[in-house]
Coordinates of C-alpha atoms in Angstrom, one line a residue:
M1 CA 1.3 4.2 -29.5
V2 CA 0.9 7.3 -27.3
R3 CA -1.5 9.9 -28.6
N4 CA -1.7 13.3 -27.0
D5 CA -4.7 14.9 -28.6
I6 CA -7.6 15.7 -26.3
E7 CA -10.0 13.2 -27.8
S8 CA -7.6 10.3 -27.2
Q9 CA -7.2 11.5 -23.6
R10 CA -10.9 11.5 -23.1
E11 CA -11.2 8.0 -24.5
R12 CA -8.3 6.8 -22.4
A13 CA -10.0 8.0 -19.3
R14 CA -13.5 6.7 -20.3
L15 CA -12.4 3.2 -21.2
N16 CA -10.5 0.8 -19.0
R17 CA -7.4 -0.3 -21.0
M18 CA -6.6 -3.4 -23.0
E19 CA -9.8 -5.4 -23.8
I20 CA -12.0 -2.5 -22.7
I21 CA -9.9 0.2 -24.4
D22 CA -10.4 -1.5 -27.8
A23 CA -14.2 -1.1 -27.3
K24 CA -14.5 -4.5 -29.1
L25 CA -15.7 -6.7 -26.3
S26 CA -18.2 -9.3 -27.5
R27 CA -21.5 -9.7 -25.8
R28 CA -20.3 -13.1 -24.5
E29 CA -17.1 -11.4 -23.1
M30 CA -19.2 -8.7 -21.5
M31 CA -21.3 -11.3 -19.7
K32 CA -18.1 -13.1 -18.6
Y33 CA -16.9 -9.9 -17.1
G34 CA -20.2 -9.7 -15.2
L35 CA -21.0 -6.4 -16.9
L36 CA -23.9 -7.5 -19.1
T37 CA -27.1 -9.4 -18.3
A38 CA -28.5 -12.1 -20.6
G39 CA -31.0 -9.5 -21.8
G40 CA -28.2 -7.2 -22.9
A41 CA -28.4 -4.5 -20.1
L42 CA -25.5 -3.3 -18.1
V43 CA -25.4 -4.9 -14.6
A44 CA -26.0 -2.4 -11.8
K45 CA -23.9 -3.0 -8.7
S46 CA -23.3 -1.0 -5.5
G47 CA -20.1 1.0 -5.6
L48 CA -20.1 1.3 -9.3
S49 CA -19.8 4.2 -11.6
I50 CA -22.8 6.3 -12.6
R51 CA -22.6 4.7 -16.1
A52 CA -23.1 1.2 -14.7
A53 CA -25.3 2.0 -11.8
S54 CA -27.8 3.9 -13.9
A55 CA -28.8 0.6 -15.7
G56 CA -31.1 -0.1 -12.8
G57 CA -31.4 -0.5 -9.0
A58 CA -28.2 -1.0 -7.1
V59 CA -27.4 -4.5 -5.9
T60 CA -25.5 -5.2 -2.7
S61 CA -23.3 -8.2 -1.8
P62 CA -25.0 -11.2 -0.2
A63 CA -25.6 -11.0 3.5
T64 CA -22.7 -12.4 5.6
T65 CA -22.9 -13.1 9.3
P66 CA -20.1 -11.2 10.9
F67 CA -17.5 -12.5 13.4
I68 CA -18.0 -16.3 12.8
E69 CA -14.5 -17.1 11.6
P70 CA -11.2 -16.5 13.2
M71 CA -8.8 -13.9 11.7
R72 CA -6.0 -15.5 9.8
V73 CA -2.7 -14.5 11.5
L74 CA 0.2 -13.9 9.1
T75 CA 3.3 -16.0 9.7
P76 CA 6.7 -14.7 8.4
H77 CA 8.6 -16.6 5.8
S78 CA 12.2 -16.9 6.9
G79 CA 13.7 -17.3 3.5
S80 CA 16.9 -19.2 2.8
R81 CA 20.5 -18.1 3.7
L82 CA 22.7 -17.8 0.6
Q83 CA 26.1 -19.3 0.1
D84 CA 26.4 -19.3 -3.7
D85 CA 27.7 -16.8 -6.2
L86 CA 24.8 -14.5 -6.9
D87 CA 26.2 -12.3 -9.8
H88 CA 23.4 -13.6 -12.0
C89 CA 20.8 -12.1 -9.7
T90 CA 21.3 -8.6 -11.1
A91 CA 19.2 -9.6 -14.1
T92 CA 16.3 -7.2 -14.7
V93 CA 13.3 -7.1 -16.9
S94 CA 12.8 -3.8 -18.7
D95 CA 11.6 -2.6 -22.0
D96 CA 14.4 -0.1 -22.0
P97 CA 17.9 -1.6 -22.8
K98 CA 19.6 1.4 -21.1
E99 CA 17.7 0.6 -17.9
A100 CA 18.8 -3.0 -18.0
A101 CA 22.4 -2.0 -18.6
R102 CA 22.4 0.1 -15.4
A103 CA 21.7 -2.9 -13.1
A104 CA 25.2 -2.6 -11.6
H105 CA 24.3 0.7 -10.0
Q106 CA 22.0 -1.1 -7.5
L107 CA 24.9 -0.9 -4.9
W108 CA 25.2 -4.7 -5.2
K109 CA 28.8 -4.6 -4.0
G110 CA 28.7 -4.4 -0.2
N111 CA 25.0 -5.3 -0.2
E112 CA 25.1 -8.8 -1.6
P113 CA 22.0 -10.7 -0.5
Q114 CA 22.2 -12.7 2.6
V115 CA 18.6 -14.0 2.4
V116 CA 16.6 -15.1 -0.6
Y117 CA 12.8 -15.6 -0.9
N118 CA 11.1 -17.5 -3.7
F119 CA 7.5 -16.5 -4.4
T120 CA 5.1 -17.5 -7.2
Q121 CA 2.2 -15.3 -8.2
K122 CA -0.5 -17.8 -9.0
P123 CA -4.2 -18.4 -8.7
R124 CA -5.7 -20.3 -5.8
L125 CA -9.2 -21.1 -4.6
Y126 CA -10.2 -19.3 -1.5
R127 CA -13.5 -18.6 0.4
P128 CA -13.4 -15.3 2.2
H129 CA -16.6 -16.1 4.2
P130 CA -18.8 -19.2 4.6
K131 CA -21.7 -17.3 2.9
L132 CA -19.5 -16.3 -0.1
A133 CA -18.3 -18.5 -2.9
E134 CA -15.0 -20.3 -3.1
Q135 CA -13.4 -18.3 -5.8
N136 CA -10.3 -17.8 -7.8
I137 CA -7.9 -15.2 -6.2
W138 CA -4.3 -14.3 -7.1
T139 CA -1.7 -14.6 -4.4
F140 CA 2.0 -14.5 -3.6
R141 CA 2.7 -18.1 -2.6
D142 CA 5.9 -19.4 -0.9
F143 CA 7.7 -21.4 -3.6
N144 CA 8.3 -24.3 -1.2
K145 CA 5.1 -24.4 0.8
D146 CA 1.5 -23.5 0.9
T147 CA -0.1 -21.5 3.7
E148 CA -3.6 -21.2 4.9
S149 CA -3.6 -17.4 4.7
P150 CA -4.1 -15.7 1.3
L151 CA -1.5 -13.1 2.3
T152 CA 2.2 -13.5 2.9
M153 CA 4.7 -11.7 5.1
I154 CA 8.4 -11.2 5.2
H155 CA 10.5 -10.3 8.3
A156 CA 13.7 -8.5 7.2
R157 CA 16.5 -6.7 9.1
Y158 CA 18.7 -3.8 8.3
G159 CA 22.2 -4.9 7.5
E160 CA 20.8 -8.2 5.9
P161 CA 20.2 -7.5 2.2
S162 CA 17.6 -9.7 0.7
M163 CA 16.6 -10.8 -2.7
V164 CA 13.2 -12.0 -3.9
Y165 CA 12.6 -14.3 -6.9
S166 CA 9.1 -13.4 -8.2
H167 CA 7.8 -16.1 -10.5
N168 CA 4.8 -15.3 -12.7
E169 CA 2.6 -18.4 -12.9
L170 CA -0.6 -16.6 -13.7
P171 CA -2.7 -17.9 -16.6
A172 CA -1.7 -16.3 -19.9
N173 CA -5.2 -16.8 -21.2
H174 CA -6.9 -15.1 -18.2
K175 CA -10.4 -13.7 -18.8
G176 CA -12.1 -11.3 -16.4
Y177 CA -10.7 -8.3 -14.6
G178 CA -7.0 -8.2 -13.8
N179 CA -3.9 -8.6 -16.0
P180 CA -1.4 -11.5 -15.8
M181 CA 1.4 -9.0 -16.7
V182 CA 2.8 -8.1 -13.3
T183 CA 5.4 -6.0 -11.5
T184 CA 5.9 -6.1 -7.7
H185 CA 6.4 -2.8 -5.8
L186 CA 7.8 -2.9 -2.3
H187 CA 6.0 0.2 -0.9
N188 CA 8.0 2.4 0.0
A189 CA 11.5 0.7 0.0
H190 CA 14.7 2.6 -0.5
N191 CA 15.8 0.6 -3.6
A192 CA 17.4 1.1 -7.0
S193 CA 14.9 1.8 -9.8
E194 CA 15.4 -1.7 -11.3
S195 CA 14.0 -3.3 -8.1
D196 CA 11.3 -0.6 -7.4
G197 CA 8.5 -2.5 -9.2
N198 CA 7.9 0.5 -11.4
P199 CA 4.5 0.2 -13.2
T200 CA 6.2 0.1 -16.6
D201 CA 8.5 -2.8 -15.7
Y202 CA 6.0 -5.6 -16.0
F203 CA 6.7 -9.2 -17.0
G204 CA 4.5 -11.9 -18.2
P205 CA 3.4 -15.5 -17.3
G206 CA 6.2 -18.1 -17.5
S207 CA 8.9 -15.6 -16.6
Y208 CA 10.4 -14.3 -13.4
K209 CA 12.2 -11.3 -12.1
T210 CA 14.7 -10.8 -9.2
F211 CA 14.3 -7.9 -6.8
H212 CA 17.3 -6.8 -4.8
Y213 CA 16.4 -5.2 -1.5
P214 CA 19.6 -3.8 0.2
N215 CA 17.7 -3.1 3.5
M216 CA 19.9 0.0 4.0
Y217 CA 19.2 3.3 5.7
A218 CA 18.6 6.1 3.2
G219 CA 21.8 8.2 3.1
G220 CA 23.2 5.9 5.8
D221 CA 21.1 7.7 8.4
E222 CA 19.5 5.3 11.0
R223 CA 16.8 7.9 11.7
E224 CA 15.5 7.0 8.2
A225 CA 14.6 3.5 9.1
L226 CA 11.4 2.0 7.7
G227 CA 9.4 -0.4 9.7
F228 CA 6.1 -1.5 8.1
L229 CA 6.2 -1.8 4.3
W230 CA 3.9 -3.8 2.0
F231 CA 4.3 -5.2 -1.5
H232 CA 1.7 -5.3 -4.2
D233 CA 1.3 -5.6 -7.9
H234 CA 1.8 -2.3 -9.7
C235 CA 1.2 -3.2 -13.4
M236 CA 0.5 0.0 -15.3
D237 CA -3.2 0.5 -15.9
Y238 CA -4.0 -2.6 -13.8
T239 CA -2.8 -2.0 -10.3
S240 CA -6.3 -1.6 -8.9
Q241 CA -7.5 -4.8 -10.5
N242 CA -4.5 -7.0 -9.6
V243 CA -4.5 -5.8 -6.0
Y244 CA -8.2 -6.4 -5.8
R245 CA -7.5 -9.9 -7.0
G246 CA -5.2 -10.4 -4.1
L247 CA -1.6 -9.6 -5.0
V248 CA -0.7 -8.1 -1.6
G249 CA 1.9 -9.0 1.1
T250 CA 3.6 -7.4 4.1
Y251 CA 7.3 -6.7 4.7
L252 CA 8.4 -5.8 8.2
L253 CA 11.9 -4.3 8.8
F254 CA 13.7 -4.4 12.1
D255 CA 16.9 -2.9 13.4
R256 CA 18.7 -2.4 16.8
Y257 CA 16.1 0.0 18.0
D258 CA 12.9 -1.6 16.7
S259 CA 14.3 -5.1 17.2
G260 CA 11.2 -7.2 17.2
N261 CA 12.0 -8.5 20.7
E262 CA 10.2 -7.1 23.6
E263 CA 12.7 -8.8 26.0
D264 CA 15.7 -7.3 24.2
T265 CA 18.4 -6.4 26.7
D266 CA 20.0 -3.8 24.5
S267 CA 19.7 -0.4 26.2
K268 CA 18.7 1.1 22.8
A269 CA 15.9 -1.3 22.1
I270 CA 12.4 0.2 22.3
R271 CA 10.8 -3.2 23.2
L272 CA 7.5 -2.8 21.6
P273 CA 5.1 -5.9 21.7
S274 CA 6.7 -8.7 19.6
G275 CA 6.2 -12.2 18.3
K276 CA 2.5 -13.2 18.3
Y277 CA 1.7 -9.8 19.9
D278 CA 3.0 -7.9 16.8
V279 CA 0.1 -8.3 14.4
P280 CA -0.5 -6.8 10.9
L281 CA -4.1 -6.1 10.1
V282 CA -4.5 -5.9 6.3
I283 CA -7.8 -4.2 5.6
E284 CA -9.5 -4.5 2.2
N285 CA -12.8 -3.2 0.9
K286 CA -14.7 -5.2 -1.7
V287 CA -18.0 -5.9 -3.4
Y288 CA -19.4 -9.3 -4.2
D289 CA -22.0 -10.3 -6.8
K290 CA -25.2 -12.2 -6.1
N291 CA -23.2 -15.5 -6.5
G292 CA -20.8 -14.3 -3.8
V293 CA -17.9 -13.7 -6.1
A294 CA -15.8 -10.6 -5.9
Y295 CA -16.3 -8.3 -8.9
F296 CA -14.6 -5.2 -10.2
D297 CA -16.4 -2.5 -12.1
L298 CA -14.3 -1.9 -15.2
F299 CA -16.2 1.2 -16.1
N300 CA -15.6 2.9 -12.8
L301 CA -13.2 5.8 -13.1
D302 CA -14.0 7.4 -9.8
G303 CA -13.2 4.9 -7.1
I304 CA -14.8 1.6 -5.9
I305 CA -16.5 1.7 -2.4
G306 CA -17.4 -1.8 -1.3
D307 CA -19.9 -3.0 1.3
K308 CA -17.6 -5.8 2.6
F309 CA -14.6 -5.3 4.9
L310 CA -11.9 -7.9 5.0
V311 CA -9.1 -8.3 7.6
N312 CA -6.2 -10.5 6.5
G313 CA -8.3 -12.0 3.8
N314 CA -11.6 -12.7 5.6
V315 CA -14.8 -10.8 5.9
Q316 CA -15.3 -9.4 9.4
P317 CA -13.4 -12.1 11.4
Y318 CA -12.8 -12.3 15.1
F319 CA -9.5 -12.4 16.9
E320 CA -8.8 -13.9 20.3
V321 CA -6.4 -11.8 22.3
D322 CA -4.8 -12.0 25.7
R323 CA -5.3 -9.2 28.2
R324 CA -1.9 -7.5 27.6
R325 CA -0.4 -5.1 25.1
Y326 CA -0.4 -5.6 21.4
R327 CA 1.2 -3.9 18.5
F328 CA -1.3 -3.7 15.6
R329 CA 0.1 -2.7 12.2
L330 CA -2.9 -1.3 10.3
L331 CA -2.7 -1.2 6.5
N332 CA -5.4 0.2 4.2
T333 CA -5.0 -1.6 0.8
G334 CA -8.0 0.3 -0.8
P335 CA -8.9 0.3 -3.5
S336 CA -10.6 3.7 -2.7
R337 CA -12.0 3.8 0.8
F338 CA -10.7 6.1 3.5
Y339 CA -11.2 5.2 7.2
Q340 CA -11.3 6.5 10.7
F341 CA -10.8 3.7 13.3
K342 CA -12.0 3.7 16.9
F343 CA -12.6 1.0 19.5
S344 CA -16.2 0.3 20.4
N345 CA -15.5 0.9 24.1
G346 CA -13.9 4.2 23.4
M347 CA -10.5 3.1 24.9
K348 CA -7.4 5.1 24.1
F349 CA -4.2 3.7 22.6
W350 CA -0.7 4.8 21.5
Q351 CA 0.0 5.7 17.9
V352 CA 3.7 4.9 17.4
S353 CA 4.2 5.2 13.7
N354 CA 2.9 7.0 10.6
D355 CA 3.3 5.2 7.2
G356 CA 5.0 2.5 9.2
N357 CA 7.8 4.8 10.3
L358 CA 8.3 5.3 14.0
L359 CA 7.3 8.7 15.4
P360 CA 9.6 10.7 17.6
F361 CA 7.3 10.0 20.6
P362 CA 4.1 8.0 21.1
I363 CA 0.9 9.9 20.8
E364 CA -2.1 9.0 22.9
R365 CA -5.3 8.9 20.8
D366 CA -8.8 7.4 20.6
S367 CA -9.0 7.2 16.8
V368 CA -6.7 7.2 13.7
S369 CA -7.6 8.2 10.2
M370 CA -6.1 6.4 7.1
S371 CA -6.2 7.1 3.4
V372 CA -5.4 4.4 0.9
A373 CA -1.9 2.8 1.2
E374 CA -1.2 4.4 4.6
R375 CA 0.1 2.3 7.5
M376 CA -0.1 3.1 11.2
D377 CA 1.2 1.1 14.1
I378 CA -0.8 1.4 17.3
V379 CA -0.1 -0.2 20.7
V380 CA -3.3 -1.3 22.5
D381 CA -3.4 -2.4 26.1
F382 CA -6.2 -4.9 26.8
S383 CA -5.0 -5.6 30.4
G384 CA -7.5 -3.2 32.0
V385 CA -10.4 -3.8 29.7
T386 CA -13.4 -5.2 31.6
D387 CA -15.5 -6.1 28.5
N388 CA -15.1 -9.6 27.0
I389 CA -15.8 -8.3 23.5
V390 CA -14.4 -5.2 21.8
Y391 CA -14.7 -4.1 18.2
L392 CA -12.5 -2.1 15.8
V393 CA -15.0 0.3 14.2
N394 CA -14.8 2.5 11.1
V395 CA -16.7 5.7 11.9
L396 CA -15.9 7.7 8.7
E397 CA -18.8 7.9 6.3
H398 CA -17.6 7.3 2.7
K399 CA -20.3 6.7 0.1
D400 CA -18.5 7.1 -3.3
G401 CA -15.2 7.6 -5.1
T402 CA -15.3 11.3 -4.4
G403 CA -13.9 10.7 -0.9
P404 CA -15.3 10.8 2.7
T405 CA -18.3 13.0 3.3
G406 CA -16.7 14.3 6.5
K407 CA -19.4 12.9 8.7
I408 CA -18.1 11.0 11.8
L409 CA -20.5 8.2 12.9
S410 CA -21.0 6.8 16.4
T411 CA -19.3 3.5 17.1
S412 CA -22.8 2.0 17.3
V413 CA -23.6 3.1 13.8
G414 CA -20.2 2.7 12.1
D415 CA -18.8 -0.4 10.4
K416 CA -17.5 -3.1 12.8
I417 CA -14.4 -4.3 11.0
L418 CA -12.9 -6.8 13.5
Q419 CA -14.1 -8.4 16.8
F420 CA -11.6 -8.9 19.6
R421 CA -12.5 -11.7 22.1
L422 CA -10.6 -11.1 25.3
G423 CA -9.0 -13.9 27.2
A424 CA -6.9 -14.2 30.3
K425 CA -4.2 -11.9 31.6
V426 CA -0.6 -13.0 30.7
T427 CA 2.9 -11.9 31.4
D428 CA 3.8 -8.7 29.4
N429 CA 7.4 -7.8 28.9
S430 CA 6.9 -5.0 26.4
R431 CA 7.7 -1.4 27.4
V432 CA 5.0 0.7 29.1
L433 CA 4.7 3.7 26.8
T434 CA 4.4 7.3 27.9
K435 CA 4.4 10.6 26.1
T436 CA 8.1 11.0 26.7
T437 CA 9.2 7.5 25.5
E438 CA 11.7 8.2 22.8
L439 CA 11.0 6.1 19.7
R440 CA 13.0 7.5 16.7
R441 CA 14.2 11.0 16.1
L442 CA 13.4 12.7 12.9
P443 CA 16.2 13.6 10.4
D444 CA 17.0 17.3 10.4
I445 CA 15.6 19.5 7.7
N446 CA 18.3 21.6 6.2
M447 CA 16.9 24.1 3.8
S448 CA 20.4 24.9 2.5
E449 CA 20.2 21.5 0.7
V450 CA 17.2 22.6 -1.4
K451 CA 18.1 23.1 -5.0
K452 CA 14.7 23.4 -6.6
E453 CA 11.0 23.9 -5.7
R454 CA 8.4 22.2 -7.8
N455 CA 4.6 22.3 -8.1
W456 CA 2.5 19.2 -8.6
T457 CA -1.2 19.7 -9.2
F458 CA -3.7 16.8 -9.1
N459 CA -6.8 17.6 -11.1
R460 CA -9.5 16.5 -13.6
R461 CA -9.3 17.5 -17.2
N462 CA -12.0 16.7 -19.7
G463 CA -13.2 14.0 -17.4
A464 CA -9.7 12.4 -17.0
W465 CA -7.4 12.2 -14.0
V466 CA -4.3 14.2 -14.6
V467 CA -1.1 15.5 -12.9
N468 CA -0.1 19.1 -14.0
G469 CA -2.7 18.9 -16.7
E470 CA -1.3 15.7 -18.3
L471 CA -2.1 12.1 -18.4
F472 CA 0.7 9.7 -17.5
N473 CA 3.1 9.0 -20.4
R474 CA 5.7 6.4 -19.5
N475 CA 8.2 8.1 -21.9
V476 CA 7.9 11.6 -20.5
V477 CA 10.1 12.6 -17.6
N478 CA 8.1 15.1 -15.7
A479 CA 11.0 16.1 -13.3
R480 CA 14.7 15.5 -13.2
C481 CA 15.9 15.6 -9.5
Q482 CA 19.6 15.7 -8.8
K483 CA 21.1 13.1 -6.6
N484 CA 22.4 14.3 -3.3
T485 CA 20.2 17.4 -3.2
A486 CA 16.8 18.2 -1.6
E487 CA 13.7 19.8 -3.1
I488 CA 10.5 21.4 -1.9
W489 CA 7.4 20.1 -3.5
N490 CA 4.0 21.9 -3.4
I491 CA 1.3 19.2 -4.0
T492 CA -2.1 20.7 -4.8
N493 CA -5.5 19.1 -5.1
A494 CA -7.4 21.2 -7.7
S495 CA -10.0 18.6 -8.5
G496 CA -12.9 20.2 -6.6
G497 CA -14.5 18.0 -3.9
W498 CA -12.3 15.0 -4.4
S499 CA -9.8 13.5 -1.9
H500 CA -6.6 11.9 -3.2
P501 CA -4.0 9.8 -1.3
I502 CA -0.7 10.9 -3.0
H503 CA 2.3 8.5 -2.9
M504 CA 5.8 8.9 -4.1
H505 CA 8.1 6.0 -4.6
Y506 CA 11.7 5.6 -3.3
E507 CA 12.2 8.4 -0.8
E508 CA 10.4 9.4 2.4
F509 CA 9.4 13.1 2.9
Q510 CA 8.5 15.3 5.7
I511 CA 5.4 17.5 5.5
L512 CA 6.2 21.2 6.2
S513 CA 2.7 22.7 6.0
R514 CA -0.9 22.3 4.9
N515 CA -2.4 25.3 3.2
G516 CA 0.4 27.4 4.7
V517 CA -0.1 26.2 8.3
P518 CA 3.1 24.6 9.6
I519 CA 3.0 21.0 11.1
K520 CA 3.7 21.3 14.8
D521 CA 5.4 19.1 17.2
G522 CA 3.1 16.4 18.6
D523 CA 1.1 16.2 15.4
P524 CA 1.0 12.7 14.0
E525 CA 2.1 14.2 10.6
K526 CA 5.3 15.4 12.3
S527 CA 6.9 12.3 10.8
R528 CA 8.4 10.7 7.8
K529 CA 5.8 9.7 5.2
D530 CA 5.3 8.4 1.7
V531 CA 1.5 9.0 1.4
I532 CA -0.3 12.3 1.8
W533 CA -4.0 12.5 2.4
L534 CA -4.7 15.4 0.1
H535 CA -8.0 16.9 1.0
P536 CA -10.2 18.9 -1.4
N537 CA -8.7 22.2 -2.6
E538 CA -5.6 21.8 -0.4
T539 CA -1.9 22.4 -0.9
V540 CA 0.7 20.4 1.0
K541 CA 4.3 21.5 1.1
I542 CA 6.9 18.8 1.6
F543 CA 10.7 18.5 2.0
V544 CA 12.3 15.5 0.2
R545 CA 15.9 14.4 -0.3
F546 CA 17.3 12.2 -3.2
R547 CA 20.1 9.8 -2.1
D548 CA 22.0 6.7 -3.0
F549 CA 20.4 5.7 -6.3
T550 CA 19.5 7.1 -9.7
G551 CA 16.7 6.0 -12.0
K552 CA 13.0 6.4 -12.8
Y553 CA 10.3 6.5 -10.1
P554 CA 6.6 7.4 -10.1
L555 CA 4.5 9.9 -8.2
H556 CA 0.8 9.0 -8.2
C557 CA -2.6 9.0 -6.6
H558 CA -3.1 5.8 -4.5
N559 CA -6.8 5.7 -5.0
V560 CA -5.7 3.0 -7.4
V561 CA -8.6 3.5 -9.7
H562 CA -7.4 7.1 -10.3
E563 CA -3.8 5.8 -10.7
D564 CA -4.9 3.3 -13.4
H565 CA -6.6 6.1 -15.3
A566 CA -3.4 8.1 -15.6
M567 CA -3.1 10.1 -12.4
M568 CA 0.6 9.5 -12.3
A569 CA 3.8 11.3 -13.2
R570 CA 7.4 10.2 -13.6
Y571 CA 10.4 11.7 -11.9
D572 CA 14.0 10.6 -12.5
V573 CA 16.8 10.9 -10.0
V574 CA 19.9 11.8 -12.0
D575 CA 23.6 12.6 -11.4
D576 CA 23.4 15.9 -13.1
A577 CA 20.1 17.7 -13.5
S578 CA 21.5 20.4 -15.7
S579 CA 22.3 17.9 -18.5

């Protein structure tokens, strides 16, 4: 039941859903969650909310020696080519019969899947560091084989539609943080609503859902190509917990220009580093209890800031690299920490994408900043490095869920996330980048397409996270956007000193201005994006089009703790916004 009175809003924000929202947890259950000591006191842990931390002195994770394990390199799952009749694959899972009846609008005809992937979402035992415990995590597992890495990766191509069977084999009687009801969001794919992984379209253990990914350019415009996507669980009220448990994967999309082949003879090919030199770096931030088991503070409404940094599933690993160019695809999965990355030797590199979308031209930089859910591709040249060891270092101070303090640390003081061990020089057939190397042009912004201007304000109200003053209600459509039109959205942070990473599903946008200052050519934000780092007391103006599909989509804060505590809104793309 949805209740709209202020008292219920405050309760909803204060308590953490399901078992917690009932406020009926037994003492034994509280101990199982790790929230209560045998003596009956709340456990105090670093990174926790004031409510929990005030129970006593903060406790940090066990000490872990850094850089003693190799980084796990993700290997792509090739999927299976399809020959059979796939009409049954339009089946959807939805609590709204009208939504299920609209499955045919997924542009199935002409985009029939050519490749299928079978994944199970299931528990597995995994040790993220020799000094931490072997523990139960949740992963996307290839249906036909097990892999060493806790993460999975798909390589897909434009013009080759794919379909994913997602089987839920999580335990129905699960205890602890996380919810075995799941829905998988391919962030930020251009898909029909039924395959979006909407937070309200969850399904339970013992069932499965098919997701149809047409791998098509938005509006048929090849300038709209996506490159580095990721998929993660998005269950309403439990996204932060389920992602923290491990339900994360990567999805790389290639086309003629970004072909994934540095030796491509096509004159249009960009020839960025490829194969084993094209490496996703999935960065997580966690806290572990005294037994070395990851824990999640169910009372934290602000944002969890952990003291352990994981890359591709392991705490501070090392990576052996050749002395040549690499394409590193950086992904910040959160749950709440923002970063600024530099190399310990101060070397410069080329930023070639923003949110995984190629920039018009490479930008030479010595650091990149990332909010939660952002992706950035960088090309790093190790060929001229004289050091044998180089570190990727986070130099952005971030102490609590409020957001970064703004203090930039030296590389000697910052957090060393990943160690690179440099080997021999090898042949490098990737393109030498310059400031004039054309990557991918931006789509034109035509203001005559704009039919409406909207204001979205992200704020706190009575201690709760809200959008335009309201908690998320799955049954309320906050905006109806007409298909084949464009809109201007003004996105404002009115929550005081807080920072918010704001994400919209389905469509990419272009940032026009920050606090009225236009984004200039050569700025990394002169790009297509799906996440906005919304600084305190800031308004960002964006231009966004709505094309190809209709249906329901969310707009939310991607500090997933804020999202789970109702900082989300629903917008529907409709054929006729006047009806």
